[in-house]
Amino acid sequence: MSIAAQTLSNDIAELLPPLPNMVGEMARLLGQVPSGCVTTYGALATALGDVKAARWVGHYLLHHAHNELCVCHRVVRAGGALGGYIAGGTKAKIAALGAESVLTDGDRVDLERYEWRRLMGKRPLARLRQAQHNAAEHVTITTPASLPDAVAGVDVSYSADGHGVGVYALTEYPSGKLVWWTSRRLPVTFPYIQSFLTFRELPILLALVDEARQAGKLADALLVDGAGVAHQRQIGLASHFGVVTNLRTIGVTKRLLWGQLATDKKPRCGAIPIMLQDRTIGVALKASRDSEQTLYASPGHLVDVEYARQVTRTLLKGRRLPEPIYWADRLSRMLARGGDPPQTIAALRDSAATKRRRSK
């Protein structure tokens, strides 16, 4: 049985529920807004289960498959500002609303008069949020008995045709030498919504881990391009991934997503602690001694802060990213663009070295 099948058979509904059809749910909600009324991006997001989805609602309404029966003109901003319109801008939106007897004052609608306040949503994002809370309860912060012999990096890039291309890049530790990699290309059905990245990328990461296990290439620890416990709910992509697979994971991000840097503390080996109240939840690291670029590493699952610091620091070899994630990122981008990577590991390393020399 594959690792995905093994883990998904245990409490999977609580940790990784079936992904909702967000486009279908949006269409259902829009269909509830009658002629002569409007709703708001925030109201739709709330009916989807999380007001933070309002940005995605706005993006979707400007990029969806529009037709003459579509009622997306009935969605305005909080406060009544019209916002964008896929079928022609502000004037066209005013005309479409006017045809339904919704009067505008300049570029605004009187929400007290026209807002439809009876949206009945299934709140699919609330179910996903609960799955995050459930997974957070299973995160284990512990000190591994030893440092790894091999570390893999995983990352996902996106192609223009709506597919996600994930790469698992296996490296030796502590050298960071790339020794094996594999990729998976899958359709992406869940959109990018703030704080729900896990549900967009986890299916691809699970497929990668399955392939690595079947090939006998499962690493002792995985570096994930995504947050660990340094996350607003202490359950970033790296942590959720680790819980579902029961693997050691470390989250690495280019931005500080949660917590504060303890700038009053003396850096240990160039690492500044990331604090949440009185707890250390991760570290900030410079990509190299002379670099101004900072990375943020935190435990994902089955590791602690010191392990995350030491492994990440050791695998920083002068590039912007630690070697396992560098290779996963480089290869996934190349494949997503339709490129063909060099056929051998040696040729791939030579190509990267040449590019590095030219950039100096």
Short mmCIF file of C-alpha atoms in Angstrom, two decimals:
data_model
loop_
_atom_site.label_atom_id
_atom_site.label_comp_id
_atom_site.label_asym_id
_atom_site.label_seq_id
_atom_site.Cartn_x
_atom_site.Cartn_y
_atom_site.Cartn_z
CA MET A 1 0.00 0.00 0.00
CA SER A 2 1.33 3.48 -0.87
CA ILE A 3 2.12 6.02 1.82
CA ALA A 4 -0.77 8.17 0.65
CA ALA A 5 -3.16 5.23 0.93
CA GLN A 6 -1.80 4.29 4.35
CA THR A 7 -2.19 7.75 5.80
CA LEU A 8 -5.40 8.64 4.00
CA SER A 9 -7.08 5.61 5.52
CA ASN A 10 -6.63 7.07 9.01
CA ASP A 11 -8.82 10.02 9.93
CA ILE A 12 -8.46 11.42 6.42
CA ALA A 13 -11.86 13.08 6.47
CA GLU A 14 -10.67 15.13 9.43
CA LEU A 15 -7.23 15.97 8.04
CA LEU A 16 -7.81 16.22 4.29
CA PRO A 17 -11.48 16.32 3.29
CA PRO A 18 -12.60 16.14 -0.35
CA LEU A 19 -11.84 19.43 -2.08
CA PRO A 20 -14.90 21.56 -2.82
CA ASN A 21 -15.87 22.83 -6.25
CA MET A 22 -15.31 26.51 -5.55
CA VAL A 23 -16.40 27.65 -9.01
CA GLY A 24 -19.61 25.67 -8.74
CA GLU A 25 -20.34 27.08 -5.29
CA MET A 26 -19.71 30.61 -6.53
CA ALA A 27 -22.19 30.06 -9.37
CA ARG A 28 -24.76 28.76 -6.89
CA LEU A 29 -24.34 31.80 -4.64
CA LEU A 30 -24.52 34.27 -7.52
CA GLY A 31 -27.72 32.61 -8.65
CA GLN A 32 -29.32 33.56 -5.33
CA VAL A 33 -28.96 37.32 -5.94
CA PRO A 34 -32.18 38.46 -7.65
CA SER A 35 -32.56 41.11 -10.31
CA GLY A 36 -32.76 44.54 -8.70
CA CYS A 37 -30.32 43.63 -5.90
CA VAL A 38 -26.57 43.44 -5.34
CA THR A 39 -24.23 41.62 -3.01
CA THR A 40 -20.59 42.25 -2.06
CA TYR A 41 -17.31 40.42 -2.49
CA GLY A 42 -17.07 40.08 1.29
CA ALA A 43 -20.59 38.68 1.60
CA LEU A 44 -19.84 36.04 -1.01
CA ALA A 45 -16.56 35.18 0.73
CA THR A 46 -18.37 34.84 4.05
CA ALA A 47 -20.93 32.53 2.43
CA LEU A 48 -17.98 30.49 1.13
CA GLY A 49 -16.78 30.16 4.71
CA ASP A 50 -14.05 32.77 5.17
CA VAL A 51 -14.13 36.52 4.54
CA LYS A 52 -10.42 36.34 3.62
CA ALA A 53 -11.53 34.75 0.35
CA ALA A 54 -12.88 38.14 -0.81
CA ARG A 55 -9.74 38.77 -2.86
CA TRP A 56 -10.20 35.47 -4.69
CA VAL A 57 -13.88 36.31 -5.27
CA GLY A 58 -12.83 39.57 -6.94
CA HIS A 59 -10.19 37.82 -9.04
CA TYR A 60 -12.61 35.10 -10.09
CA LEU A 61 -15.27 37.60 -11.17
CA LEU A 62 -12.75 39.33 -13.43
CA HIS A 63 -11.47 36.10 -15.01
CA HIS A 64 -14.34 33.60 -15.13
CA ALA A 65 -16.10 32.14 -18.17
CA HIS A 66 -18.52 35.02 -18.71
CA ASN A 67 -21.63 34.86 -20.90
CA GLU A 68 -24.78 36.91 -21.52
CA LEU A 69 -26.68 35.07 -18.77
CA CYS A 70 -24.03 35.82 -16.13
CA VAL A 71 -25.10 38.06 -13.23
CA CYS A 72 -21.61 38.98 -11.98
CA HIS A 73 -22.51 42.68 -12.42
CA ARG A 74 -24.58 42.28 -9.23
CA VAL A 75 -21.43 42.10 -7.10
CA VAL A 76 -19.93 45.31 -5.68
CA ARG A 77 -17.38 46.26 -3.07
CA ALA A 78 -18.02 46.84 0.61
CA GLY A 79 -19.39 50.36 0.94
CA GLY A 80 -21.11 50.12 -2.43
CA ALA A 81 -18.24 51.00 -4.80
CA LEU A 82 -18.87 49.23 -8.09
CA GLY A 83 -15.50 47.55 -8.52
CA GLY A 84 -14.39 45.94 -11.76
CA TYR A 85 -16.50 44.28 -14.43
CA ILE A 86 -15.35 41.62 -16.84
CA ALA A 87 -17.71 42.76 -19.62
CA GLY A 88 -16.62 46.34 -20.16
CA GLY A 89 -15.70 48.33 -17.07
CA THR A 90 -17.61 50.82 -14.94
CA LYS A 91 -19.94 52.25 -17.60
CA ALA A 92 -21.03 48.81 -18.72
CA LYS A 93 -21.61 47.74 -15.12
CA ILE A 94 -23.73 50.85 -14.44
CA ALA A 95 -25.77 50.07 -17.55
CA ALA A 96 -26.28 46.42 -16.56
CA LEU A 97 -27.43 47.40 -13.07
CA GLY A 98 -29.63 50.18 -14.43
CA ALA A 99 -31.39 47.69 -16.70
CA GLU A 100 -32.42 45.90 -13.51
CA SER A 101 -33.60 49.12 -11.81
CA VAL A 102 -30.54 49.41 -9.57
CA LEU A 103 -29.66 53.10 -9.48
CA THR A 104 -26.11 54.30 -8.97
CA ASP A 105 -24.74 57.51 -7.52
CA GLY A 106 -21.61 58.05 -9.55
CA ASP A 107 -19.75 54.77 -9.18
CA ARG A 108 -21.58 53.62 -6.05
CA VAL A 109 -24.67 51.65 -5.12
CA ASP A 110 -26.73 52.33 -1.99
CA LEU A 111 -26.32 49.07 -0.10
CA GLU A 112 -28.99 49.98 2.42
CA ARG A 113 -31.46 50.00 -0.45
CA TYR A 114 -30.21 47.29 -2.78
CA GLU A 115 -28.08 44.74 -0.89
CA TRP A 116 -29.37 41.16 -0.87
CA ARG A 117 -28.69 39.84 2.63
CA ARG A 118 -29.95 36.27 2.41
CA LEU A 119 -27.11 34.35 0.82
CA MET A 120 -27.26 30.71 1.85
CA GLY A 121 -23.86 29.10 1.37
CA LYS A 122 -22.45 25.67 2.15
CA ARG A 123 -19.37 27.36 3.65
CA PRO A 124 -16.85 24.91 2.14
CA LEU A 125 -13.88 26.94 3.39
CA ALA A 126 -15.09 26.56 6.96
CA ARG A 127 -14.77 22.79 6.55
CA LEU A 128 -11.24 23.19 5.25
CA ARG A 129 -10.40 25.52 8.12
CA GLN A 130 -11.63 22.87 10.55
CA ALA A 131 -9.39 20.32 8.83
CA GLN A 132 -6.45 22.65 9.49
CA HIS A 133 -7.37 22.86 13.16
CA ASN A 134 -7.66 19.07 13.31
CA ALA A 135 -4.25 18.62 11.68
CA ALA A 136 -2.69 21.19 14.03
CA GLU A 137 -3.62 19.00 16.98
CA HIS A 138 -1.46 16.21 15.52
CA VAL A 139 1.68 18.27 14.88
CA THR A 140 4.56 16.84 16.91
CA ILE A 141 7.61 18.94 17.77
CA THR A 142 10.40 16.61 18.82
CA THR A 143 14.17 16.19 18.56
CA PRO A 144 15.20 13.50 16.05
CA ALA A 145 17.76 11.00 17.29
CA SER A 146 20.27 11.97 14.60
CA LEU A 147 20.87 14.24 11.66
CA PRO A 148 19.71 12.99 8.25
CA ASP A 149 21.74 11.19 5.61
CA ALA A 150 19.50 12.52 2.85
CA VAL A 151 17.11 15.48 2.59
CA ALA A 152 14.57 16.09 -0.15
CA GLY A 153 13.00 19.34 -1.26
CA VAL A 154 9.51 19.64 -2.69
CA ASP A 155 8.00 22.52 -4.63
CA VAL A 156 5.13 23.15 -7.04
CA SER A 157 5.02 25.48 -10.05
CA TYR A 158 2.03 26.20 -12.27
CA SER A 159 1.69 25.97 -16.03
CA ALA A 160 -0.44 28.18 -18.22
CA ASP A 161 -2.90 25.35 -18.87
CA GLY A 162 -3.99 25.08 -15.23
CA HIS A 163 -1.75 22.20 -14.15
CA GLY A 164 0.53 22.01 -11.15
CA VAL A 165 4.00 20.59 -11.69
CA GLY A 166 5.57 19.23 -8.54
CA VAL A 167 9.17 18.13 -8.11
CA TYR A 168 10.79 16.02 -5.40
CA ALA A 169 14.56 16.59 -5.37
CA LEU A 170 16.69 14.25 -3.25
CA THR A 171 20.05 15.51 -2.00
CA GLU A 172 22.83 14.09 0.10
CA TYR A 173 23.35 15.56 3.55
CA PRO A 174 25.38 17.53 4.47
CA SER A 175 26.81 18.16 0.97
CA GLY A 176 23.49 19.12 -0.64
CA LYS A 177 24.50 17.20 -3.78
CA LEU A 178 21.51 16.36 -5.99
CA VAL A 179 21.29 12.59 -6.48
CA TRP A 180 17.74 11.89 -7.75
CA TRP A 181 14.54 13.65 -8.64
CA THR A 182 11.05 12.95 -9.86
CA SER A 183 8.10 15.04 -10.97
CA ARG A 184 4.32 14.88 -11.20
CA ARG A 185 2.00 16.99 -13.33
CA LEU A 186 -1.62 17.13 -12.17
CA PRO A 187 -4.62 19.34 -12.87
CA VAL A 188 -5.19 21.92 -10.14
CA THR A 189 -8.83 22.11 -9.12
CA PHE A 190 -8.58 24.31 -6.03
CA PRO A 191 -7.79 28.03 -6.49
CA TYR A 192 -5.21 30.09 -4.64
CA ILE A 193 -6.94 31.53 -1.59
CA GLN A 194 -5.00 33.22 1.21
CA SER A 195 -4.16 30.75 4.02
CA PHE A 196 -5.54 27.76 2.09
CA LEU A 197 -2.42 26.96 0.01
CA THR A 198 -2.25 23.50 1.59
CA PHE A 199 -5.35 22.33 -0.22
CA ARG A 200 -4.02 23.54 -3.57
CA GLU A 201 -0.63 21.83 -3.34
CA LEU A 202 -0.99 18.88 -0.97
CA PRO A 203 -2.47 16.47 -3.57
CA ILE A 204 0.60 17.00 -5.76
CA LEU A 205 3.01 16.59 -2.84
CA LEU A 206 1.33 13.34 -1.83
CA ALA A 207 1.75 12.00 -5.36
CA LEU A 208 5.46 12.91 -5.26
CA VAL A 209 5.99 11.12 -1.95
CA ASP A 210 4.28 8.03 -3.36
CA GLU A 211 6.71 7.99 -6.29
CA ALA A 212 9.73 8.51 -4.05
CA ARG A 213 8.70 5.69 -1.74
CA GLN A 214 8.04 3.30 -4.60
CA ALA A 215 11.50 4.10 -5.99
CA GLY A 216 13.15 3.58 -2.60
CA LYS A 217 14.17 7.25 -2.50
CA LEU A 218 12.27 8.51 0.54
CA ALA A 219 14.45 11.00 2.42
CA ASP A 220 15.02 11.19 6.17
CA ALA A 221 13.58 14.72 6.16
CA LEU A 222 11.83 16.97 3.66
CA LEU A 223 12.23 20.70 3.12
CA VAL A 224 8.94 22.19 1.95
CA ASP A 225 8.50 25.51 0.15
CA GLY A 226 5.84 26.64 2.60
CA ALA A 227 5.37 27.42 6.28
CA GLY A 228 5.70 25.01 9.15
CA VAL A 229 4.43 26.06 12.57
CA ALA A 230 5.44 29.70 11.90
CA HIS A 231 1.93 30.16 10.57
CA GLN A 232 -1.11 32.00 11.90
CA ARG A 233 -2.76 28.72 12.88
CA GLN A 234 0.52 26.84 13.47
CA ILE A 235 -0.35 24.54 10.57
CA GLY A 236 1.30 25.68 7.37
CA LEU A 237 1.76 23.49 4.30
CA ALA A 238 4.89 21.80 5.69
CA SER A 239 3.16 20.87 8.95
CA HIS A 240 -0.05 19.63 7.32
CA PHE A 241 1.99 17.63 4.80
CA GLY A 242 4.05 16.10 7.60
CA VAL A 243 0.99 15.12 9.63
CA VAL A 244 -0.77 13.48 6.67
CA THR A 245 2.34 11.52 5.60
CA ASN A 246 3.89 11.05 9.07
CA LEU A 247 7.23 12.29 7.70
CA ARG A 248 9.78 14.71 9.13
CA THR A 249 9.21 18.09 7.50
CA ILE A 250 10.70 21.58 7.71
CA GLY A 251 8.95 24.66 6.35
CA VAL A 252 10.96 27.31 4.51
CA THR A 253 9.53 30.65 3.33
CA LYS A 254 10.91 33.87 1.88
CA ARG A 255 8.62 36.01 4.02
CA LEU A 256 7.90 36.04 7.73
CA LEU A 257 4.30 34.88 7.89
CA TRP A 258 3.82 34.77 11.64
CA GLY A 259 5.63 35.73 14.85
CA GLN A 260 8.24 38.39 15.53
CA LEU A 261 11.99 38.39 15.12
CA ALA A 262 13.83 38.45 18.43
CA THR A 263 16.27 41.15 17.36
CA ASP A 264 17.21 41.72 21.00
CA LYS A 265 18.68 38.22 21.23
CA LYS A 266 22.20 37.32 20.12
CA PRO A 267 22.00 35.36 16.84
CA ARG A 268 23.07 31.72 17.15
CA CYS A 269 25.17 30.66 14.17
CA GLY A 270 23.67 33.52 12.19
CA ALA A 271 20.09 32.59 13.08
CA ILE A 272 17.61 35.00 14.67
CA PRO A 273 14.77 33.35 16.62
CA ILE A 274 11.18 33.81 15.49
CA MET A 275 9.11 34.30 18.61
CA LEU A 276 5.42 33.84 19.32
CA GLN A 277 4.88 35.35 22.75
CA ASP A 278 7.51 33.52 24.83
CA ARG A 279 8.00 30.55 22.47
CA THR A 280 10.56 30.13 19.71
CA ILE A 281 8.71 28.83 16.64
CA GLY A 282 11.43 29.14 14.01
CA VAL A 283 14.52 31.01 12.86
CA ALA A 284 15.49 33.64 10.32
CA LEU A 285 18.59 32.83 8.28
CA LYS A 286 20.67 34.72 5.75
CA ALA A 287 21.03 32.92 2.43
CA SER A 288 24.79 33.45 2.73
CA ARG A 289 27.21 35.37 4.93
CA ASP A 290 27.18 38.43 2.67
CA SER A 291 23.56 38.17 1.56
CA GLU A 292 20.83 40.65 2.42
CA GLN A 293 18.19 38.04 1.61
CA THR A 294 16.52 36.28 4.51
CA LEU A 295 14.82 32.90 4.76
CA TYR A 296 12.48 31.76 7.51
CA ALA A 297 12.60 28.14 8.66
CA SER A 298 10.30 26.44 11.14
CA PRO A 299 9.50 22.89 12.20
CA GLY A 300 6.84 21.19 10.14
CA HIS A 301 6.36 17.85 11.88
CA LEU A 302 8.51 15.39 13.88
CA VAL A 303 11.41 17.87 14.19
CA ASP A 304 12.23 20.79 16.48
CA VAL A 305 13.48 24.34 15.93
CA GLU A 306 17.15 23.42 16.38
CA TYR A 307 16.91 20.57 13.87
CA ALA A 308 15.15 22.86 11.40
CA ARG A 309 17.85 25.50 11.89
CA GLN A 310 20.80 23.14 11.54
CA VAL A 311 19.51 21.26 8.50
CA THR A 312 18.41 24.40 6.66
CA ARG A 313 21.61 26.29 7.50
CA THR A 314 23.81 23.38 6.43
CA LEU A 315 22.05 23.11 3.07
CA LEU A 316 22.44 26.80 2.23
CA LYS A 317 25.37 26.72 -0.18
CA GLY A 318 25.40 30.32 -1.35
CA ARG A 319 22.15 30.29 -3.30
CA ARG A 320 18.89 32.05 -2.39
CA LEU A 321 17.36 28.73 -1.30
CA PRO A 322 18.69 25.60 0.44
CA GLU A 323 19.84 23.05 -2.12
CA PRO A 324 16.88 20.62 -1.99
CA ILE A 325 14.32 23.40 -2.50
CA TYR A 326 16.56 25.14 -5.04
CA TRP A 327 16.50 22.05 -7.24
CA ALA A 328 12.78 21.40 -6.72
CA ASP A 329 12.03 25.03 -7.58
CA ARG A 330 14.34 25.14 -10.61
CA LEU A 331 13.07 21.89 -12.09
CA SER A 332 9.39 22.53 -11.44
CA ARG A 333 9.62 25.95 -13.10
CA MET A 334 11.45 24.49 -16.07
CA LEU A 335 8.85 21.75 -16.52
CA ALA A 336 5.91 24.12 -16.02
CA ARG A 337 7.25 26.28 -18.86
CA GLY A 338 7.42 23.22 -21.09
CA GLY A 339 11.20 22.97 -20.98
CA ASP A 340 13.25 19.78 -21.07
CA PRO A 341 15.75 19.39 -18.22
CA PRO A 342 19.15 17.82 -18.97
CA GLN A 343 18.89 14.04 -19.15
CA THR A 344 21.39 13.24 -16.40
CA ILE A 345 21.99 14.53 -12.89
CA ALA A 346 25.56 15.46 -13.83
CA ALA A 347 24.38 17.49 -16.82
CA LEU A 348 21.76 19.18 -14.68
CA ARG A 349 24.36 20.19 -12.07
CA ASP A 350 26.70 21.44 -14.81
CA SER A 351 23.90 23.53 -16.32
CA ALA A 352 23.15 25.12 -12.95
CA ALA A 353 26.84 25.80 -12.31
CA THR A 354 27.19 27.51 -15.70
CA LYS A 355 24.17 29.69 -15.04
CA ARG A 356 25.56 30.59 -11.62
CA ARG A 357 28.92 31.65 -13.05
CA ARG A 358 27.24 33.82 -15.67
CA SER A 359 25.13 35.57 -13.03
CA LYS A 360 28.19 36.69 -11.06
#
